Coordinates of C-alpha atoms and ligand atoms in Angstrom, one line a residue:
M1 CA -131.6 -107.7 158.5
Q2 CA -128.7 -108.6 155.9
D3 CA -125.1 -108.9 158.2
I4 CA -122.0 -107.6 155.7
T5 CA -118.7 -108.0 156.9
T6 CA -115.2 -106.3 156.0
D7 CA -112.1 -105.1 157.0
F8 CA -112.6 -101.5 155.8
L9 CA -115.6 -99.4 155.5
V10 CA -115.8 -95.6 153.8
I11 CA -118.2 -93.9 153.7
G12 CA -118.5 -91.6 150.6
S13 CA -116.8 -90.9 147.6
G14 CA -115.4 -87.8 147.2
V15 CA -112.3 -86.7 147.3
A16 CA -111.4 -87.5 150.8
G17 CA -113.3 -90.9 150.7
L18 CA -111.7 -92.2 147.6
R19 CA -108.1 -90.9 149.0
A20 CA -108.5 -93.0 152.1
A21 CA -109.6 -96.0 150.2
I22 CA -106.6 -96.2 148.1
E23 CA -105.0 -95.9 151.6
L24 CA -106.1 -98.7 153.2
A25 CA -106.4 -101.4 150.1
G26 CA -102.7 -102.4 151.0
K27 CA -104.2 -103.9 154.3
G28 CA -107.3 -105.1 153.8
N29 CA -111.0 -105.7 151.4
V30 CA -112.4 -102.0 151.6
L31 CA -116.4 -101.2 151.0
V32 CA -116.9 -97.6 150.1
V33 CA -120.4 -96.8 150.4
T34 CA -122.1 -93.9 148.6
K35 CA -125.7 -92.1 148.6
D36 CA -125.8 -91.8 145.3
I37 CA -124.2 -92.2 142.0
P38 CA -120.1 -92.4 142.7
T39 CA -119.2 -88.9 141.9
E40 CA -122.0 -87.2 143.1
S41 CA -120.2 -85.0 145.4
S42 CA -119.0 -81.5 145.7
T43 CA -115.9 -82.6 144.7
E44 CA -117.5 -83.4 141.5
Y45 CA -118.6 -79.4 140.7
A46 CA -115.5 -77.9 142.5
Q47 CA -114.8 -75.4 140.0
G48 CA -111.4 -72.6 140.5
G49 CA -108.9 -75.1 141.8
V50 CA -106.6 -77.1 144.0
A51 CA -104.5 -74.7 145.7
V52 CA -100.5 -76.5 145.9
A53 CA -96.9 -74.5 146.3
L54 CA -95.6 -75.9 143.3
S55 CA -95.0 -73.1 141.4
D56 CA -91.7 -71.5 140.8
E57 CA -92.6 -68.0 142.1
D58 CA -94.3 -70.4 145.8
E59 CA -92.9 -71.3 148.5
V60 CA -94.7 -73.5 151.4
G61 CA -93.9 -70.8 153.9
I62 CA -96.2 -68.1 152.3
H63 CA -98.8 -71.3 151.2
F64 CA -98.5 -71.7 155.3
E65 CA -99.4 -68.0 155.9
D66 CA -102.3 -67.3 153.4
T67 CA -104.1 -69.8 154.8
I68 CA -103.1 -68.6 158.5
R69 CA -104.1 -65.3 157.7
A70 CA -107.4 -66.4 156.2
G71 CA -108.8 -68.7 159.4
D72 CA -108.5 -65.2 161.3
G73 CA -106.2 -66.7 164.0
L74 CA -108.1 -69.4 164.5
C75 CA -106.0 -72.2 162.0
R76 CA -104.6 -75.4 164.1
E77 CA -100.9 -74.3 163.2
D78 CA -99.6 -78.5 163.3
A79 CA -102.9 -79.5 160.7
V80 CA -101.9 -76.2 158.4
K81 CA -98.3 -77.0 158.1
V82 CA -99.3 -81.0 157.4
L83 CA -101.1 -79.4 154.3
V84 CA -98.8 -77.6 152.9
E85 CA -96.1 -79.2 153.6
E86 CA -97.9 -82.6 152.3
G87 CA -99.6 -81.2 149.4
P88 CA -97.2 -81.1 146.8
E89 CA -96.0 -84.8 147.2
R90 CA -100.1 -85.3 147.1
I91 CA -100.4 -84.0 144.2
R92 CA -97.5 -85.2 142.4
E93 CA -99.1 -88.8 142.8
L94 CA -102.5 -87.4 141.6
I95 CA -100.6 -86.7 138.7
E96 CA -99.0 -90.5 138.6
W97 CA -102.1 -91.7 138.4
G98 CA -103.4 -89.8 135.4
A99 CA -105.2 -86.8 136.5
E100 CA -104.5 -83.9 134.4
F101 CA -104.4 -80.6 135.5
D102 CA -104.1 -77.2 132.6
R103 CA -100.7 -76.2 131.9
E104 CA -99.3 -73.3 130.0
G105 CA -96.4 -75.2 127.5
T106 CA -95.2 -78.0 129.7
K107 CA -95.8 -76.1 132.7
L108 CA -98.5 -76.4 135.4
A109 CA -101.0 -73.1 134.8
F110 CA -101.6 -71.7 138.4
T111 CA -104.4 -69.1 138.7
L112 CA -105.2 -66.7 141.6
E113 CA -108.2 -67.0 143.9
A114 CA -109.2 -64.6 146.9
A115 CA -106.8 -64.2 149.8
H116 CA -103.9 -65.7 148.0
S117 CA -100.7 -63.7 147.3
R118 CA -99.3 -66.3 144.9
R119 CA -101.0 -67.7 141.8
R120 CA -101.0 -71.3 143.7
V121 CA -104.3 -72.5 142.6
L122 CA -103.9 -75.1 139.7
H123 CA -107.1 -76.5 137.5
A124 CA -108.3 -78.8 135.4
N125 CA -110.3 -77.9 131.7
G126 CA -110.3 -74.7 132.6
D127 CA -113.3 -74.8 135.4
S128 CA -113.8 -78.9 135.8
T129 CA -110.6 -79.2 138.7
G130 CA -113.1 -81.6 140.8
K131 CA -114.3 -83.4 138.1
E132 CA -110.8 -84.2 137.6
L133 CA -109.6 -85.0 140.7
E134 CA -112.7 -87.8 141.2
R135 CA -112.2 -88.8 137.6
S136 CA -108.4 -90.0 138.3
L137 CA -109.4 -91.4 141.9
L138 CA -112.0 -93.1 140.6
S139 CA -110.6 -94.9 138.2
K140 CA -107.3 -95.5 140.2
V141 CA -109.8 -97.3 143.0
I142 CA -111.8 -99.6 140.0
S143 CA -108.2 -100.7 139.5
I144 CA -107.5 -101.8 143.1
N145 CA -109.3 -105.7 143.4
T146 CA -109.4 -105.1 147.2
I147 CA -111.9 -102.2 147.2
S148 CA -115.8 -102.7 146.5
R149 CA -118.5 -100.4 145.5
L150 CA -121.8 -99.8 146.9
P151 CA -123.5 -96.9 145.6
F152 CA -127.0 -95.4 146.1
S153 CA -126.7 -97.0 149.8
I154 CA -127.0 -94.5 152.7
A155 CA -125.4 -94.6 156.2
A156 CA -128.1 -94.1 159.2
D157 CA -125.8 -94.5 162.4
L158 CA -123.1 -95.9 163.5
L159 CA -122.4 -99.4 164.9
V160 CA -121.0 -98.6 168.3
K161 CA -121.0 -100.9 171.4
D162 CA -118.3 -100.0 174.7
G163 CA -116.4 -96.6 172.8
R164 CA -115.7 -98.0 169.6
C165 CA -116.8 -98.2 166.2
Y166 CA -117.2 -101.0 164.4
G167 CA -119.0 -99.9 161.2
A168 CA -122.4 -98.4 160.6
Y169 CA -125.9 -99.6 159.5
I170 CA -126.7 -98.9 155.8
L171 CA -129.9 -98.6 154.1
K172 CA -129.5 -100.3 150.8
D173 CA -132.4 -101.1 148.3
A174 CA -135.4 -99.2 150.9
K175 CA -134.0 -102.6 153.5
M176 CA -131.9 -101.5 156.9
C177 CA -128.2 -103.9 156.8
R178 CA -125.4 -103.5 159.7
V179 CA -121.8 -103.1 157.5
F180 CA -119.5 -105.0 160.6
A181 CA -115.6 -103.4 160.5
R182 CA -112.6 -102.9 161.6
A183 CA -112.4 -99.6 161.1
T184 CA -114.5 -96.7 159.8
V185 CA -113.5 -93.6 157.8
L186 CA -116.5 -91.1 157.1
A187 CA -115.9 -88.6 154.6
T188 CA -119.8 -87.7 153.6
G189 CA -118.9 -84.2 153.1
G190 CA -120.3 -80.7 153.8
A191 CA -124.1 -79.8 154.7
G192 CA -124.8 -76.7 152.7
Q193 CA -128.3 -78.5 151.9
A194 CA -129.2 -77.4 154.9
F195 CA -129.2 -73.7 153.8
S196 CA -131.7 -72.7 151.6
R197 CA -129.2 -71.4 148.9
T198 CA -126.3 -72.5 148.8
T199 CA -124.0 -74.1 146.0
N200 CA -123.4 -78.0 147.5
P201 CA -125.3 -80.6 145.4
A202 CA -127.8 -82.3 147.1
V203 CA -126.0 -85.1 148.8
A204 CA -124.3 -82.6 151.1
T205 CA -126.9 -82.3 154.0
G206 CA -124.8 -82.9 157.0
D207 CA -124.7 -86.2 157.3
G208 CA -121.9 -87.5 158.5
M209 CA -121.7 -85.0 161.2
A210 CA -125.2 -86.0 162.6
I211 CA -124.2 -89.2 162.7
A212 CA -121.0 -89.0 164.3
Y213 CA -122.7 -86.5 166.7
R214 CA -125.4 -89.3 167.6
A215 CA -123.0 -91.8 168.1
G216 CA -121.1 -89.5 171.1
A217 CA -118.1 -87.6 168.7
V218 CA -116.8 -83.9 169.2
L219 CA -117.7 -81.9 167.0
E220 CA -116.1 -78.7 166.8
D221 CA -116.5 -75.0 165.2
M222 CA -120.0 -75.3 163.8
E223 CA -120.6 -72.2 163.8
F224 CA -118.0 -71.0 160.8
V225 CA -119.8 -71.4 157.5
Q226 CA -118.4 -69.9 154.7
F227 CA -121.0 -68.1 152.0
H228 CA -119.8 -68.1 148.9
P229 CA -119.8 -64.5 147.7
T230 CA -120.9 -65.5 144.0
A231 CA -123.8 -68.3 143.0
L232 CA -126.5 -67.9 139.5
Y233 CA -129.2 -65.9 140.7
A234 CA -131.6 -66.2 137.9
P235 CA -135.2 -67.1 137.7
S236 CA -136.2 -71.1 137.6
A237 CA -132.3 -71.7 137.2
P238 CA -129.7 -73.2 140.6
Q239 CA -127.5 -71.8 142.6
F240 CA -124.6 -72.2 140.2
L241 CA -121.2 -71.4 141.9
L242 CA -120.0 -69.0 139.2
T243 CA -116.3 -69.6 140.8
E244 CA -113.9 -66.5 142.2
A245 CA -110.6 -67.4 139.7
M246 CA -113.4 -65.5 137.3
R247 CA -113.1 -62.6 140.0
G248 CA -108.7 -63.6 140.3
E249 CA -108.9 -63.5 136.2
G250 CA -110.6 -59.6 136.3
A251 CA -114.3 -59.9 136.8
V252 CA -115.9 -56.9 138.2
L253 CA -119.3 -56.9 140.9
K254 CA -121.2 -54.2 140.4
N255 CA -124.8 -53.4 142.0
I256 CA -127.6 -53.0 139.8
A257 CA -126.8 -49.3 138.8
N258 CA -123.8 -50.5 137.0
K259 CA -121.8 -49.6 140.2
P260 CA -118.1 -51.2 140.9
F261 CA -118.4 -51.3 144.6
M262 CA -116.0 -53.9 146.2
S263 CA -113.1 -51.2 146.6
C264 CA -115.3 -49.3 149.4
Y265 CA -114.8 -52.3 151.2
H266 CA -112.0 -53.6 151.1
Q267 CA -108.6 -52.4 149.4
Q268 CA -108.0 -55.9 148.4
A269 CA -111.8 -54.6 146.7
E270 CA -112.6 -58.4 144.0
L271 CA -110.0 -60.4 146.2
A272 CA -110.9 -59.3 149.8
P273 CA -111.8 -62.8 151.3
R274 CA -114.9 -64.7 151.0
D275 CA -116.9 -62.9 154.1
V276 CA -116.0 -59.2 153.4
V277 CA -117.2 -60.1 149.6
S278 CA -120.2 -61.5 151.0
R279 CA -121.1 -59.1 153.7
A280 CA -120.6 -56.6 150.8
I281 CA -122.9 -58.0 148.4
I282 CA -125.3 -58.3 151.4
S283 CA -125.1 -54.4 151.6
E284 CA -125.1 -53.4 148.4
M285 CA -128.4 -55.2 147.4
V286 CA -130.3 -53.5 151.0
S287 CA -129.3 -50.3 150.0
T288 CA -130.1 -50.5 146.5
K289 CA -133.3 -52.7 147.2
S290 CA -132.7 -55.9 144.6
N291 CA -131.8 -59.5 144.9
N292 CA -128.7 -59.4 143.7
V293 CA -125.7 -58.0 142.3
Y294 CA -123.7 -58.6 138.9
L295 CA -120.0 -60.5 137.9
D296 CA -119.4 -58.5 135.3
L297 CA -116.4 -60.3 133.0
T298 CA -117.5 -59.0 129.1
H299 CA -114.5 -56.4 129.1
K300 CA -112.4 -59.9 128.6
D301 CA -111.9 -61.1 125.2
S302 CA -114.4 -63.6 124.7
G303 CA -112.6 -66.6 123.0
F304 CA -110.4 -66.5 126.5
I305 CA -113.8 -66.5 128.5
K306 CA -115.0 -69.4 126.7
H307 CA -111.1 -71.2 127.1
R308 CA -110.9 -70.6 130.8
F309 CA -114.0 -71.1 132.0
P310 CA -116.4 -73.3 129.3
R311 CA -118.4 -75.5 131.6
I312 CA -119.7 -71.5 133.5
Y313 CA -120.1 -70.2 129.8
S314 CA -122.0 -73.4 128.6
T315 CA -124.3 -73.4 131.8
C316 CA -125.3 -69.8 132.0
L317 CA -125.9 -69.3 128.6
R318 CA -128.7 -72.0 128.8
Y319 CA -130.7 -69.9 131.5
D320 CA -130.1 -67.1 129.0
V321 CA -127.2 -65.0 130.4
D322 CA -124.6 -65.1 127.4
I323 CA -120.9 -64.4 130.4
T324 CA -118.6 -63.0 127.4
R325 CA -121.8 -60.2 126.4
D326 CA -123.8 -60.0 129.4
M327 CA -123.3 -59.4 133.2
I328 CA -124.1 -61.7 135.4
P329 CA -126.3 -62.1 138.4
V330 CA -124.9 -63.6 141.0
S331 CA -126.1 -63.5 144.9
P332 CA -124.2 -65.2 148.0
A333 CA -125.1 -68.7 148.7
A334 CA -124.1 -71.1 151.8
H335 CA -120.8 -73.0 150.5
Y336 CA -118.4 -74.6 152.8
I337 CA -118.0 -75.4 156.6
M338 CA -115.4 -75.3 158.4
G339 CA -116.7 -77.3 161.5
G340 CA -117.4 -80.8 161.7
V341 CA -116.2 -84.4 163.5
K342 CA -113.4 -83.1 166.0
T343 CA -110.5 -85.1 164.6
D344 CA -106.1 -85.9 165.2
L345 CA -103.9 -84.9 162.9
D346 CA -104.6 -88.2 161.6
G347 CA -108.3 -88.2 161.3
A348 CA -109.1 -90.0 164.3
T349 CA -111.7 -89.2 166.3
N350 CA -112.8 -89.0 169.9
I351 CA -114.7 -92.8 169.1
K352 CA -112.0 -95.6 168.6
G353 CA -112.1 -97.0 165.1
L354 CA -113.4 -94.2 163.8
Y355 CA -111.9 -91.8 161.2
A356 CA -113.0 -88.5 159.3
A357 CA -111.4 -86.6 156.8
G358 CA -112.5 -84.1 154.0
E359 CA -115.9 -81.3 154.9
V360 CA -117.3 -83.3 157.5
A361 CA -114.2 -83.7 159.8
C362 CA -112.8 -80.4 161.9
T363 CA -109.1 -80.7 161.8
G364 CA -109.0 -77.0 162.6
V365 CA -107.2 -76.5 159.7
H366 CA -109.3 -73.8 158.4
G367 CA -109.8 -71.9 161.9
A368 CA -112.5 -69.5 160.9
N369 CA -112.5 -69.2 157.4
R370 CA -111.3 -71.4 154.5
L371 CA -108.5 -70.1 152.3
A372 CA -110.0 -70.4 148.4
S373 CA -109.4 -73.9 147.3
N374 CA -107.8 -75.6 150.4
S375 CA -110.2 -77.9 150.5
L376 CA -109.3 -80.8 148.0
L377 CA -105.9 -80.3 149.1
E378 CA -107.2 -81.4 152.9
G379 CA -109.7 -83.7 151.1
L380 CA -106.2 -86.0 149.7
V381 CA -104.0 -84.7 152.7
Y382 CA -106.1 -85.7 155.6
G383 CA -107.2 -88.8 153.3
F384 CA -104.4 -90.2 152.9
R385 CA -103.3 -89.8 157.0
A386 CA -106.8 -90.6 157.8
G387 CA -106.5 -93.9 155.3
R388 CA -102.8 -94.5 157.1
S389 CA -103.9 -94.6 160.6
A390 CA -107.3 -96.7 160.3
A391 CA -104.9 -99.2 158.3
S392 CA -103.6 -99.5 161.7
E393 CA -106.9 -101.3 163.0
T394 CA -105.8 -104.5 160.8
G395 CA -106.7 -107.8 162.6
R396 CA -109.2 -106.1 165.0
E397 CA -111.8 -108.7 166.2
L398 CA -115.0 -107.8 165.9
P399 CA -117.8 -109.1 168.0
D400 CA -120.9 -110.3 167.6
G401 CA -123.3 -109.1 165.8
R402 CA -126.0 -110.2 168.0
Y403 CA -124.6 -107.0 170.7
F404 CA -126.4 -104.8 168.1
G405 CA -130.5 -104.9 169.0
K406 CA -131.0 -101.3 167.1
G407 CA -131.6 -103.2 164.6
A408 CA -135.1 -103.9 165.0
I409 CA -136.4 -100.3 165.6
F410 CA -135.0 -99.8 162.1
E411 CA -137.2 -102.8 160.3
N412 CA -140.3 -101.0 160.4
G413 CA -140.0 -100.0 156.6
K414 CA -141.5 -96.4 156.9
D415 CA -140.7 -92.9 158.0
D416 CA -142.7 -92.1 161.0
V417 CA -143.0 -88.4 159.5
A418 CA -145.0 -87.6 157.0
N419 CA -144.8 -83.9 155.5
I420 CA -140.8 -84.8 155.0
E421 CA -140.5 -82.3 152.2
E422 CA -142.1 -79.1 154.0
V423 CA -140.6 -80.0 156.8
R424 CA -137.5 -79.6 155.2
T425 CA -138.0 -76.0 153.6
F426 CA -139.3 -75.1 156.8
V427 CA -135.9 -76.0 157.6
R428 CA -133.9 -74.8 155.0
R429 CA -135.3 -71.6 154.8
I430 CA -135.1 -70.8 158.8
M431 CA -131.4 -71.3 158.6
W432 CA -130.7 -68.8 155.8
D433 CA -133.1 -66.0 157.1
R434 CA -131.9 -66.7 160.7
V435 CA -128.6 -68.5 160.7
G436 CA -127.1 -66.7 157.2
I437 CA -124.1 -64.8 156.5
I438 CA -125.2 -61.8 159.4
R439 CA -127.0 -63.0 162.2
C440 CA -127.5 -61.6 165.6
G441 CA -128.8 -62.9 169.0
V442 CA -132.5 -62.4 168.2
S443 CA -132.0 -64.4 165.2
L444 CA -130.3 -67.2 166.1
S445 CA -133.0 -67.0 169.3
E446 CA -136.0 -67.2 167.1
A447 CA -133.8 -69.7 164.9
W448 CA -133.3 -72.0 168.0
D449 CA -137.2 -71.9 169.2
K450 CA -138.3 -73.2 166.0
F451 CA -135.7 -75.6 165.4
S452 CA -137.0 -76.8 169.0
E453 CA -140.4 -77.0 168.3
I454 CA -139.7 -79.9 166.0
K455 CA -136.8 -81.5 168.0
P456 CA -138.9 -84.2 168.6
L457 CA -139.2 -85.2 165.1
L458 CA -135.1 -86.4 166.2
D459 CA -136.9 -89.8 167.6
S460 CA -138.6 -90.8 164.7
T461 CA -137.8 -94.0 162.9
F462 CA -136.8 -93.1 159.2
M463 CA -136.9 -95.4 156.6
T464 CA -136.2 -93.2 153.5
R465 CA -133.1 -91.5 152.2
R466 CA -135.4 -88.1 152.6
G467 CA -136.5 -89.0 156.2
L468 CA -133.1 -89.6 157.0
E469 CA -131.4 -86.5 155.4
L470 CA -134.2 -84.7 157.0
R471 CA -133.3 -86.1 160.6
N472 CA -129.2 -85.0 159.7
M473 CA -130.3 -81.8 158.8
L474 CA -132.1 -81.1 161.8
T475 CA -129.7 -82.2 163.5
V476 CA -127.1 -79.9 161.8
S477 CA -129.4 -76.9 161.6
L478 CA -129.2 -77.1 166.1
L479 CA -125.8 -77.3 166.5
I480 CA -124.6 -74.3 163.8
T481 CA -127.5 -72.4 165.7
K482 CA -125.9 -73.7 168.9
A483 CA -122.0 -72.7 168.7
A484 CA -123.6 -69.8 166.7
L485 CA -125.5 -68.3 169.9
N486 CA -122.3 -69.6 172.1
R487 CA -119.8 -67.2 170.1
K488 CA -120.8 -63.4 171.3
G489 CA -118.2 -62.1 168.4
S490 CA -117.5 -61.7 164.8
I491 CA -114.6 -63.9 163.4
G492 CA -113.7 -65.6 160.1
G493 CA -117.1 -66.5 158.6
H494 CA -119.2 -66.0 161.5
Y495 CA -120.7 -62.3 161.7
R496 CA -123.2 -60.9 164.3
S497 CA -124.3 -57.5 164.1
D498 CA -124.8 -57.4 167.8
F499 CA -121.3 -58.2 168.7
T500 CA -119.6 -57.3 165.4
D501 CA -115.9 -56.9 167.1
R502 CA -113.9 -60.6 167.7
G503 CA -114.8 -60.3 171.5
S504 CA -112.5 -61.1 174.0
E505 CA -112.8 -65.1 174.4
W506 CA -112.8 -65.5 170.8
H507 CA -109.9 -67.9 170.6
R508 CA -111.8 -69.9 172.5
R509 CA -113.3 -73.2 170.4
I510 CA -117.0 -74.3 170.7
T511 CA -116.9 -78.0 171.2
L512 CA -120.5 -79.7 170.9
S513 CA -121.3 -83.6 172.3
N514 CA -124.4 -85.3 172.5
Q515 CA -123.4 -85.3 176.3
D516 CA -124.6 -81.8 176.5
G517 CA -127.4 -82.4 174.6
L518 CA -129.5 -80.3 172.0
Ligands
FAD601 P1 -117.7 -84.2 149.2 O1 -116.9 -84.7 147.7 O2 -119.1 -84.0 149.0 O3 -118.2 -86.8 148.9 C1 -119.0 -86.7 150.0 C2 -119.2 -87.7 149.8 O4 -120.1 -88.7 150.7 C3 -120.4 -88.1 148.6 O5 -120.3 -89.6 147.9 C4 -121.7 -88.1 149.2 O6 -122.6 -89.4 147.8 C5 -121.3 -89.0 150.2 N1 -122.2 -89.6 151.2 C6 -122.8 -88.4 152.0 N2 -123.9 -88.8 152.7 C7 -123.7 -90.0 153.0 C8 -124.2 -91.2 153.8 N3 -125.2 -90.8 154.9 N4 -124.3 -92.1 153.4 C9 -123.1 -92.8 152.3 N5 -122.7 -91.8 151.0 C10 -123.0 -90.6 151.8 N6 -113.0 -77.0 146.9 C11 -111.5 -76.4 146.7 O7 -110.5 -76.4 147.0 N7 -111.5 -75.9 144.9 C12 -112.8 -75.7 144.6 O8 -112.7 -75.3 143.4 C13 -114.3 -76.0 145.2 N8 -115.1 -75.6 144.3 C14 -116.4 -76.0 144.6 C15 -117.7 -75.5 144.0 C16 -118.2 -76.2 144.5 C17 -119.8 -76.0 143.9 C18 -118.5 -76.9 145.5 C19 -120.1 -77.1 146.8 C20 -117.6 -76.7 146.5 C21 -116.4 -76.5 145.9 N9 -115.1 -76.6 147.2 C22 -113.7 -76.2 146.7 C23 -115.0 -77.3 147.9 C24 -114.9 -78.9 147.7 O9 -115.3 -79.0 146.6 C25 -114.9 -79.7 149.1 O10 -114.9 -79.3 150.4 C26 -114.8 -81.0 149.0 O11 -114.9 -81.7 147.6 C27 -115.2 -82.0 150.0 O12 -114.8 -83.3 149.8 P2 -115.5 -84.5 150.3 O13 -114.7 -85.7 150.2 O14 -115.1 -84.8 151.7 O15 -117.1 -84.7 150.0
SIN602 C1 -114.6 -71.4 144.0 O1 -114.0 -71.7 142.5 O2 -114.9 -70.4 143.8 C2 -114.5 -72.3 145.2 C3 -113.3 -72.3 145.4 C4 -113.4 -73.4 147.1 O3 -114.5 -72.7 147.5 O4 -112.6 -73.3 147.5

C-alpha cells in the first residue's frame, strides 16, 4: 500500500474545501483530494446566489433574524451570528481574488429569494453563481504553491488512532493508499443522491458523513432534509434545478389545470418557506392526479428572461421547453441536508485532528430549515474557520504507519457485493417514497426494516467508487431514517403526517454516533 504524507489533508474541492485549503496554505503543505474532476461539486451547480448583508437597504441584524426565522427555532444563534457578521468580509475578499458578481451600473445587484425580507442574494452570470465561486476559488488555489491537488481520488475511511485522526484511506487508480496528515478537513458536501429525486450532482453521496460516523464522530440533525420545490420534470431530462430566484423575479406556480395555488397555502405565496411550497406542490399533484405542477415565467419579457436566467433558458431548451413561451413542468426534489457531522464554531469535531465544513458539517447554523442561499456563504465562512483552526495542528507528530493495520482488508482489489447498481436504486427509491417530503411512523418503520435486511453489506469490502458510495448512501439513509423516527413532531424540513405539531420536545436535538449502533 502506498503511503503519502502531508501536513494537511482537505477532502473535497467545493466552496468549503477550497476556502479551507487557502487558509491552511500558509502553515504547511496541503493536499486537496477530490472524487472527480476538481470542479464537480454542488458548488459548481449553485444557481440562485449567495446571501450576504451588503446592500444599502440591508443589515447584518436583519439577515440574522431571517435566518433564525427560517430555521424554525432550532438555529444555534452563535453560529448564525458568525455567519452573518463574517459573511461580508469573506465576500469582499473573494471579489479581491477575482470573483465577478452581477452589477447594476457599478453597484452589486441583489435578488430576492424565499423567506428573505430584503433583496440580499448576490448572483453571477445570472444563474451561474456557484460556477463563478468555484472558478475564482480554484484559480486562487492553483496560484498557491503549497497546495497540491489529487483528483479522481476517493476518501474511503479515516485513519484514527487513540481518538485522533491522522488522515484517510484514499482509493486512487483502483488502489487503496494512506494519506497521513497532521489535521484533516472533511468538506465532502451533501447526500442528495440518497434520494431517487434530487437536484444534487452524482458526487453527493453522503461520503463524509458516513466516513466520520464509522470513525466515531457525532452527527446531528440528520432528520432535517430540505426538498427544493422546483426541479425540472420532463421525460428523460435530468432533475435540473429551477432556481427560487425565478419566483423571486415573479414566476408563478400553477397546477395542471393552469390555476395558481400558492396563495391558498401561505400569505407569502410563491416566496413561502421551501418546505411549505414543496408540500403545497405535493398536495396539488395529489388532488389533480398528476406528477408535476408548472412554473410560469412567460408573462415576463423574453429578453429579461434570457439575460437573467441564461443557463436555465438554454438547458430547458435542450429538453424542448422554451421558458420564455412555455410553462415549465416541475416537481420537488431532495436538495440539501441541514444535519451532518457536529462541529463547534471552528469546525472542530469530537475527533481530535478532524475538522468539517460546508454541507457535510452541522454547525447548527441552519436549524431545522436553511434560508435560501445561505450555504455558499456558510462554505466560505466556516471553510475559512475550519482551515484556520486546523492550521493550529502544525508540527504535530505523526505516529508510525504500521499502527494502521486496516489496510490489509483493503488489498483484495474488488467489491464483495455483486449487484451494486440494483441495491443503489433500491435504497434511493425507499428514501424518496418513505423518508421523503411527507413522512410518518409507518413509512419510516417500513424503510428501516427494508434497510435492515441489507445492512450486512455495510461490513463488506468495497474497492470501487460505486461500491464505496453505496456503503455510504446506505449508512446515511439509515441515519436519516433513525433520526426521523426519533423526532415525533413536525418542524422545519421534517414533516410527519402522524405528528403534525412541533411536539413538546421539539427543542431537543437528535445526535447519533456509532456507539449507539444502527
Ligand atoms: P460541494 O460543493 O458539494 O463539494 C464537495 C466536494 O467533495 C466535491 O469536490 C466532491 O467531489 C468531493 N467529495 C465528495 N465525496 C468525496 C470523497 N469520498 N472523497 C473525495 N472527495 C469527495 N446554495 C446556495 O447558497 N446558493 C445557491 O444558489 C445554491 N444553489 C444550489 C443549486 C444546486 C443545483 C445544488 C445541488 C445546490 C445548491 N445550493 C445552493 C447548495 C450549495 O451549492 C451547497 O450546499 C454547497 O455548494 C456545498 O458546498 P461544499 O463545499 O460543502 O460541498
Ligand atoms: C436556488 O437557487 O433556488 C437554490 C438556492 C439554495 O439552495 O440556496
